[in-house]
mmCIF file of C-alpha atoms in Angstrom:
data_model
loop_
_atom_site.group_PDB
_atom_site.id
_atom_site.type_symbol
_atom_site.label_atom_id
_atom_site.label_comp_id
_atom_site.label_asym_id
_atom_site.label_seq_id
_atom_site.Cartn_x
_atom_site.Cartn_y
_atom_site.Cartn_z
ATOM 1 C CA UNK A 1 45.656 -94.775 -6.987
ATOM 2 C CA UNK A 2 48.074 -92.167 -8.256
ATOM 3 C CA UNK A 3 51.455 -93.045 -9.679
ATOM 4 C CA UNK A 4 54.346 -90.673 -10.198
ATOM 5 C CA UNK A 5 56.326 -91.485 -13.306
ATOM 6 C CA UNK A 6 59.613 -89.601 -13.722
ATOM 7 C CA UNK A 7 60.540 -89.305 -17.375
ATOM 8 C CA UNK A 8 63.635 -87.822 -18.928
ATOM 9 C CA UNK A 9 62.458 -84.211 -18.833
ATOM 10 C CA UNK A 10 59.479 -84.104 -16.528
ATOM 11 C CA UNK A 11 57.332 -85.946 -14.018
ATOM 12 C CA UNK A 12 53.630 -86.501 -14.593
ATOM 13 C CA UNK A 13 50.833 -87.915 -12.503
ATOM 14 C CA UNK A 14 48.435 -90.319 -14.142
ATOM 15 C CA UNK A 15 45.398 -92.053 -12.726
ATOM 16 C CA UNK A 16 44.201 -95.298 -14.238
ATOM 17 C CA UNK A 17 41.687 -97.959 -13.335
ATOM 18 C CA UNK A 18 43.006 -101.487 -13.711
ATOM 19 C CA UNK A 19 41.737 -104.837 -14.819
ATOM 20 C CA UNK A 20 40.514 -107.342 -12.300
ATOM 21 C CA UNK A 21 43.582 -109.353 -11.234
ATOM 22 C CA UNK A 22 42.421 -112.786 -12.325
ATOM 23 C CA UNK A 23 39.229 -112.682 -14.375
ATOM 24 C CA UNK A 24 38.219 -111.439 -17.788
ATOM 25 C CA UNK A 25 34.720 -112.681 -18.697
ATOM 26 C CA UNK A 26 31.723 -110.350 -18.129
ATOM 27 C CA UNK A 27 30.257 -112.675 -15.503
ATOM 28 C CA UNK A 28 33.561 -113.156 -13.694
ATOM 29 C CA UNK A 29 35.011 -109.677 -13.239
ATOM 30 C CA UNK A 30 35.714 -107.975 -9.920
ATOM 31 C CA UNK A 31 34.574 -104.680 -8.404
ATOM 32 C CA UNK A 32 35.183 -101.603 -10.495
ATOM 33 C CA UNK A 33 34.053 -98.140 -11.612
ATOM 34 C CA UNK A 34 31.294 -97.294 -14.094
ATOM 35 C CA UNK A 35 32.014 -97.955 -17.732
ATOM 36 C CA UNK A 36 34.626 -95.482 -19.082
ATOM 37 C CA UNK A 37 33.430 -92.950 -21.628
ATOM 38 C CA UNK A 38 33.999 -94.397 -25.099
ATOM 39 C CA UNK A 39 33.446 -91.159 -27.014
ATOM 40 C CA UNK A 40 36.398 -89.327 -28.517
ATOM 41 C CA UNK A 41 38.771 -92.317 -28.376
ATOM 42 C CA UNK A 42 40.346 -94.179 -31.299
ATOM 43 C CA UNK A 43 38.645 -97.535 -31.838
ATOM 44 C CA UNK A 44 41.603 -99.532 -30.497
ATOM 45 C CA UNK A 45 41.526 -97.625 -27.162
ATOM 46 C CA UNK A 46 37.822 -97.963 -26.436
ATOM 47 C CA UNK A 47 36.769 -100.411 -23.717
ATOM 48 C CA UNK A 48 35.312 -103.669 -25.041
ATOM 49 C CA UNK A 49 31.618 -103.386 -25.761
ATOM 50 C CA UNK A 50 30.849 -106.554 -23.800
ATOM 51 C CA UNK A 51 31.944 -104.701 -20.658
ATOM 52 C CA UNK A 52 29.994 -101.555 -21.390
ATOM 53 C CA UNK A 53 26.800 -103.413 -22.284
ATOM 54 C CA UNK A 54 26.940 -106.000 -19.522
ATOM 55 C CA UNK A 55 24.109 -105.221 -17.022
ATOM 56 C CA UNK A 56 26.405 -106.015 -14.104
ATOM 57 C CA UNK A 57 29.189 -103.730 -15.324
ATOM 58 C CA UNK A 58 28.438 -100.678 -13.217
ATOM 59 C CA UNK A 59 28.702 -102.738 -10.059
ATOM 60 C CA UNK A 60 31.374 -105.269 -10.872
ATOM 61 C CA UNK A 61 33.494 -104.626 -13.964
ATOM 62 C CA UNK A 62 36.852 -102.913 -14.262
ATOM 63 C CA UNK A 63 38.792 -101.875 -17.347
ATOM 64 C CA UNK A 64 41.988 -99.847 -17.698
ATOM 65 C CA UNK A 65 41.605 -96.426 -19.329
ATOM 66 C CA UNK A 66 44.986 -96.800 -21.048
ATOM 67 C CA UNK A 67 46.061 -93.220 -20.358
ATOM 68 C CA UNK A 68 49.173 -94.180 -18.426
ATOM 69 C CA UNK A 69 50.749 -96.433 -21.031
ATOM 70 C CA UNK A 70 49.457 -94.388 -23.971
ATOM 71 C CA UNK A 71 51.108 -91.216 -22.684
ATOM 72 C CA UNK A 72 54.418 -92.965 -22.159
ATOM 73 C CA UNK A 73 54.227 -94.665 -25.561
ATOM 74 C CA UNK A 74 53.945 -91.251 -27.223
ATOM 75 C CA UNK A 75 57.131 -89.896 -25.626
ATOM 76 C CA UNK A 76 60.340 -90.052 -27.642
ATOM 77 C CA UNK A 77 62.519 -91.964 -25.183
ATOM 78 C CA UNK A 78 60.770 -93.395 -22.147
ATOM 79 C CA UNK A 79 63.029 -95.498 -19.951
ATOM 80 C CA UNK A 80 62.500 -99.242 -20.101
ATOM 81 C CA UNK A 81 61.747 -99.609 -16.392
ATOM 82 C CA UNK A 82 58.922 -97.075 -16.445
ATOM 83 C CA UNK A 83 57.448 -98.369 -19.711
ATOM 84 C CA UNK A 84 57.576 -102.016 -18.591
ATOM 85 C CA UNK A 85 55.880 -101.129 -15.295
ATOM 86 C CA UNK A 86 53.217 -99.161 -17.177
ATOM 87 C CA UNK A 87 52.486 -102.264 -19.266
ATOM 88 C CA UNK A 88 52.087 -104.382 -16.145
ATOM 89 C CA UNK A 89 49.928 -101.805 -14.362
ATOM 90 C CA UNK A 90 47.361 -101.824 -17.174
ATOM 91 C CA UNK A 91 46.767 -105.519 -16.481
ATOM 92 C CA UNK A 92 47.043 -105.831 -12.682
ATOM 93 C CA UNK A 93 47.927 -103.923 -9.526
ATOM 94 C CA UNK A 94 51.591 -102.927 -9.436
ATOM 95 C CA UNK A 95 53.724 -101.334 -6.716
ATOM 96 C CA UNK A 96 55.818 -99.286 -9.118
ATOM 97 C CA UNK A 97 57.688 -97.335 -6.455
ATOM 98 C CA UNK A 98 58.888 -100.565 -4.846
ATOM 99 C CA UNK A 99 60.023 -101.941 -8.208
ATOM 100 C CA UNK A 100 61.979 -98.787 -9.064
ATOM 101 C CA UNK A 101 63.510 -98.758 -5.585
ATOM 102 C CA UNK A 102 64.626 -102.371 -6.054
ATOM 103 C CA UNK A 103 66.390 -101.479 -9.299
ATOM 104 C CA UNK A 104 68.121 -98.625 -7.465
ATOM 105 C CA UNK A 105 69.153 -101.036 -4.713
ATOM 106 C CA UNK A 106 70.547 -103.544 -7.189
ATOM 107 C CA UNK A 107 72.643 -100.846 -8.847
ATOM 108 C CA UNK A 108 73.929 -99.873 -5.407
ATOM 109 C CA UNK A 109 74.901 -103.484 -4.738
ATOM 110 C CA UNK A 110 76.996 -103.504 -7.915
ATOM 111 C CA UNK A 111 78.779 -100.355 -6.766
ATOM 112 C CA UNK A 112 79.446 -101.904 -3.367
ATOM 113 C CA UNK A 113 80.789 -105.022 -5.039
ATOM 114 C CA UNK A 114 83.149 -102.928 -7.154
ATOM 115 C CA UNK A 115 82.179 -101.878 -10.659
ATOM 116 C CA UNK A 116 85.607 -101.823 -12.246
ATOM 117 C CA UNK A 117 86.787 -99.697 -15.141
ATOM 118 C CA UNK A 118 86.850 -101.890 -18.243
ATOM 119 C CA UNK A 119 83.755 -103.292 -19.987
ATOM 120 C CA UNK A 120 84.771 -106.826 -18.990
ATOM 121 C CA UNK A 121 85.122 -105.849 -15.330
ATOM 122 C CA UNK A 122 81.835 -103.981 -15.359
ATOM 123 C CA UNK A 123 79.910 -106.845 -16.957
ATOM 124 C CA UNK A 124 81.500 -109.318 -14.571
ATOM 125 C CA UNK A 125 80.431 -107.152 -11.618
ATOM 126 C CA UNK A 126 76.816 -106.962 -12.801
ATOM 127 C CA UNK A 127 76.697 -110.702 -13.538
ATOM 128 C CA UNK A 128 78.161 -111.497 -10.123
ATOM 129 C CA UNK A 129 75.605 -109.385 -8.284
ATOM 130 C CA UNK A 130 72.499 -110.093 -10.390
ATOM 131 C CA UNK A 131 73.236 -113.664 -11.400
ATOM 132 C CA UNK A 132 75.203 -115.153 -8.525
ATOM 133 C CA UNK A 133 74.262 -113.092 -5.455
ATOM 134 C CA UNK A 134 70.687 -112.094 -6.316
ATOM 135 C CA UNK A 135 69.798 -115.237 -8.274
ATOM 136 C CA UNK A 136 68.266 -113.758 -11.437
ATOM 137 C CA UNK A 137 67.803 -116.434 -14.104
ATOM 138 C CA UNK A 138 65.294 -117.684 -16.658
ATOM 139 C CA UNK A 139 62.095 -119.412 -15.652
ATOM 140 C CA UNK A 140 62.445 -122.794 -17.324
ATOM 141 C CA UNK A 141 59.519 -124.387 -15.460
ATOM 142 C CA UNK A 142 56.775 -121.932 -16.458
ATOM 143 C CA UNK A 143 58.449 -120.116 -19.326
ATOM 144 C CA UNK A 144 55.217 -118.924 -20.925
ATOM 145 C CA UNK A 145 53.516 -117.645 -17.754
ATOM 146 C CA UNK A 146 52.391 -113.979 -17.901
ATOM 147 C CA UNK A 147 54.223 -113.328 -14.611
ATOM 148 C CA UNK A 148 57.470 -113.686 -16.530
ATOM 149 C CA UNK A 149 56.536 -110.599 -18.560
ATOM 150 C CA UNK A 150 55.798 -108.394 -15.533
ATOM 151 C CA UNK A 151 58.843 -106.386 -14.437
ATOM 152 C CA UNK A 152 57.764 -106.001 -10.812
ATOM 153 C CA UNK A 153 57.163 -109.751 -10.465
ATOM 154 C CA UNK A 154 60.451 -110.578 -12.183
ATOM 155 C CA UNK A 155 62.176 -108.391 -9.595
ATOM 156 C CA UNK A 156 60.330 -110.189 -6.796
ATOM 157 C CA UNK A 157 60.693 -113.758 -8.071
ATOM 158 C CA UNK A 158 64.126 -113.416 -9.718
ATOM 159 C CA UNK A 159 62.695 -115.337 -12.668
ATOM 160 C CA UNK A 160 61.420 -114.187 -16.028
ATOM 161 C CA UNK A 161 61.540 -114.279 -19.808
ATOM 162 C CA UNK A 162 64.792 -113.329 -21.560
ATOM 163 C CA UNK A 163 63.440 -109.917 -22.537
ATOM 164 C CA UNK A 164 62.350 -108.946 -18.997
ATOM 165 C CA UNK A 165 65.590 -110.201 -17.466
ATOM 166 C CA UNK A 166 67.400 -108.120 -20.086
ATOM 167 C CA UNK A 167 65.357 -105.108 -18.968
ATOM 168 C CA UNK A 168 66.671 -105.666 -15.423
ATOM 169 C CA UNK A 169 70.275 -105.815 -16.679
ATOM 170 C CA UNK A 170 69.799 -102.761 -18.896
ATOM 171 C CA UNK A 171 68.147 -100.665 -16.202
ATOM 172 C CA UNK A 172 70.768 -101.543 -13.593
ATOM 173 C CA UNK A 173 73.395 -100.643 -16.182
ATOM 174 C CA UNK A 174 71.670 -97.349 -16.987
ATOM 175 C CA UNK A 175 71.766 -96.396 -13.315
ATOM 176 C CA UNK A 176 75.506 -97.042 -13.391
ATOM 177 C CA UNK A 177 76.044 -95.050 -16.580
ATOM 178 C CA UNK A 178 76.854 -98.121 -18.691
ATOM 179 C CA UNK A 179 75.870 -98.454 -22.389
ATOM 180 C CA UNK A 180 73.770 -101.602 -22.075
ATOM 181 C CA UNK A 181 71.063 -102.112 -24.696
ATOM 182 C CA UNK A 182 68.643 -104.837 -25.658
ATOM 183 C CA UNK A 183 69.304 -106.981 -28.726
ATOM 184 C CA UNK A 184 66.679 -109.096 -30.411
ATOM 185 C CA UNK A 185 68.021 -112.352 -31.809
ATOM 186 C CA UNK A 186 66.045 -115.035 -33.678
ATOM 187 C CA UNK A 187 63.945 -116.687 -30.972
ATOM 188 C CA UNK A 188 65.831 -114.983 -28.152
ATOM 189 C CA UNK A 189 66.522 -111.627 -26.508
ATOM 190 C CA UNK A 190 69.764 -110.615 -24.804
ATOM 191 C CA UNK A 191 71.584 -107.557 -23.505
ATOM 192 C CA UNK A 192 74.731 -106.092 -25.022
ATOM 193 C CA UNK A 193 77.409 -103.631 -24.002
ATOM 194 C CA UNK A 194 77.803 -101.069 -26.801
ATOM 195 C CA UNK A 195 81.170 -99.473 -26.106
ATOM 196 C CA UNK A 196 83.980 -98.388 -28.375
ATOM 197 C CA UNK A 197 84.686 -101.884 -29.695
ATOM 198 C CA UNK A 198 82.387 -104.625 -30.916
ATOM 199 C CA UNK A 199 79.228 -105.183 -28.866
ATOM 200 C CA UNK A 200 79.638 -107.650 -26.005
ATOM 201 C CA UNK A 201 76.580 -109.903 -25.744
ATOM 202 C CA UNK A 202 75.405 -111.320 -22.424
ATOM 203 C CA UNK A 203 72.528 -113.699 -21.757
ATOM 204 C CA UNK A 204 70.534 -112.681 -18.655
ATOM 205 C CA UNK A 205 68.369 -115.798 -19.030
ATOM 206 C CA UNK A 206 71.513 -117.763 -18.146
ATOM 207 C CA UNK A 207 72.404 -115.442 -15.251
ATOM 208 C CA UNK A 208 74.489 -113.103 -17.406
ATOM 209 C CA UNK A 209 76.933 -115.470 -19.101
ATOM 210 C CA UNK A 210 78.800 -114.110 -22.104
ATOM 211 C CA UNK A 211 77.786 -115.140 -25.587
ATOM 212 C CA UNK A 212 81.190 -115.820 -27.162
ATOM 213 C CA UNK A 213 80.021 -116.032 -30.748
ATOM 214 C CA UNK A 214 77.507 -113.914 -32.609
ATOM 215 C CA UNK A 215 75.173 -116.226 -34.560
ATOM 216 C CA UNK A 216 76.065 -116.486 -38.221
ATOM 217 C CA UNK A 217 74.214 -114.020 -40.417
ATOM 218 C CA UNK A 218 72.940 -111.984 -37.451
ATOM 219 C CA UNK A 219 73.612 -108.257 -37.288
ATOM 220 C CA UNK A 220 73.844 -107.002 -33.722
ATOM 221 C CA UNK A 221 71.707 -103.875 -33.440
ATOM 222 C CA UNK A 222 70.242 -102.330 -30.328
ATOM 223 C CA UNK A 223 66.480 -102.577 -29.905
ATOM 224 C CA UNK A 224 64.663 -99.345 -29.115
ATOM 225 C CA UNK A 225 62.514 -98.931 -26.030
ATOM 226 C CA UNK A 226 59.355 -98.931 -28.139
ATOM 227 C CA UNK A 227 60.429 -102.065 -30.022
ATOM 228 C CA UNK A 228 61.137 -103.780 -26.708
ATOM 229 C CA UNK A 229 57.689 -102.814 -25.428
ATOM 230 C CA UNK A 230 56.140 -104.249 -28.595
ATOM 231 C CA UNK A 231 57.864 -107.586 -27.999
ATOM 232 C CA UNK A 232 56.776 -107.645 -24.346
ATOM 233 C CA UNK A 233 53.166 -106.970 -25.327
ATOM 234 C CA UNK A 234 53.252 -109.582 -28.098
ATOM 235 C CA UNK A 235 54.492 -112.134 -25.565
ATOM 236 C CA UNK A 236 51.600 -111.201 -23.280
ATOM 237 C CA UNK A 237 49.053 -111.438 -26.102
ATOM 238 C CA UNK A 238 50.191 -114.979 -26.832
ATOM 239 C CA UNK A 239 50.451 -115.997 -23.189
ATOM 240 C CA UNK A 240 46.990 -114.730 -22.221
ATOM 241 C CA UNK A 241 45.376 -116.131 -25.360
ATOM 242 C CA UNK A 242 46.809 -119.592 -24.733
ATOM 243 C CA UNK A 243 45.262 -119.430 -21.251
ATOM 244 C CA UNK A 244 41.855 -118.396 -22.543
ATOM 245 C CA UNK A 245 41.998 -114.937 -20.924
ATOM 246 C CA UNK A 246 40.368 -113.092 -23.814
ATOM 247 C CA UNK A 247 39.906 -109.878 -21.826
ATOM 248 C CA UNK A 248 43.572 -109.366 -21.099
ATOM 249 C CA UNK A 249 44.502 -110.618 -24.564
ATOM 250 C CA UNK A 250 42.444 -107.773 -26.001
ATOM 251 C CA UNK A 251 43.944 -105.213 -23.605
ATOM 252 C CA UNK A 252 47.511 -106.193 -24.526
ATOM 253 C CA UNK A 253 46.655 -106.290 -28.247
ATOM 254 C CA UNK A 254 45.098 -102.833 -28.013
ATOM 255 C CA UNK A 255 48.091 -101.393 -26.155
ATOM 256 C CA UNK A 256 50.383 -102.335 -29.037
ATOM 257 C CA UNK A 257 48.486 -99.857 -31.215
ATOM 258 C CA UNK A 258 49.529 -96.980 -28.952
ATOM 259 C CA UNK A 259 53.176 -97.559 -29.882
ATOM 260 C CA UNK A 260 54.825 -95.775 -32.829
ATOM 261 C CA UNK A 261 54.678 -98.544 -35.422
ATOM 262 C CA UNK A 262 55.753 -98.602 -39.031
ATOM 263 C CA UNK A 263 53.050 -99.132 -41.632
ATOM 264 C CA UNK A 264 53.599 -102.876 -41.970
ATOM 265 C CA UNK A 265 53.625 -103.567 -38.235
ATOM 266 C CA UNK A 266 50.546 -101.416 -37.695
ATOM 267 C CA UNK A 267 48.579 -103.375 -40.293
ATOM 268 C CA UNK A 268 49.586 -106.649 -38.637
ATOM 269 C CA UNK A 269 48.730 -105.394 -35.127
ATOM 270 C CA UNK A 270 45.387 -103.940 -36.228
ATOM 271 C CA UNK A 271 44.456 -107.231 -37.898
ATOM 272 C CA UNK A 272 45.377 -109.154 -34.755
ATOM 273 C CA UNK A 273 43.388 -106.745 -32.576
ATOM 274 C CA UNK A 274 40.317 -107.198 -34.771
ATOM 275 C CA UNK A 275 40.759 -110.974 -34.624
ATOM 276 C CA UNK A 276 40.773 -110.949 -30.811
ATOM 277 C CA UNK A 277 37.889 -108.450 -30.662
ATOM 278 C CA UNK A 278 35.763 -110.728 -32.841
ATOM 279 C CA UNK A 279 36.008 -113.439 -30.189
ATOM 280 C CA UNK A 280 34.228 -111.175 -27.702
ATOM 281 C CA UNK A 281 31.259 -110.351 -29.899
#
């Protein structure tokens, strides 16, 4: 299937095979193409050897080629919606066009409601539409489920992790020309309005309520798109590993290495990737 991803300066077409939607072991994978060519790829982007050496692979196995996410990860400023959908599409089938159209629709609903002129009015309008009318809120029943880290499913279910709900708020705000950014707090992730005054923090997990007080000792700084993607992938690594899905754990761990990491983070991510890889050998 071909996907059209519109970036800041250009649109590209990328084709990628995807992982089987629910299985990861060599004897439990679904239909797929022949084993991807491993030559010429960095070690962290090569398909797992257990797939390429499994006798049943050519008939039944499927593994993402990573081109889609890797290309986006190398761009300077990919938008959060496109990058989050690229993460999801490496792990399962995703209707990206429908997800992007839903974000457009939500932004249109805010305009119809009445955006207002001041930051307070604008945040109230978004919270009214997304939180009250559309029902976006945190998933407190299955907090750790991988579905809560998939942007398209969060848009469908109106439930998700704090970071994915923040992506919805941020991307609706971006479509409206508002300076909403993600902010990583200890053990939490929220959105913030970075205007002329102090940042205004909102909690999408609680349907967009204001956070009246900044936690003591916490500096409010916006989180870059790449840093946000790293946190999403780390959540997926943990979620899949706790469910025993070693195949998708390895895919998510490998994808982190395509991001522009500092030296310390890269060492940590490489170690974690090797740890997961060892479980498959």
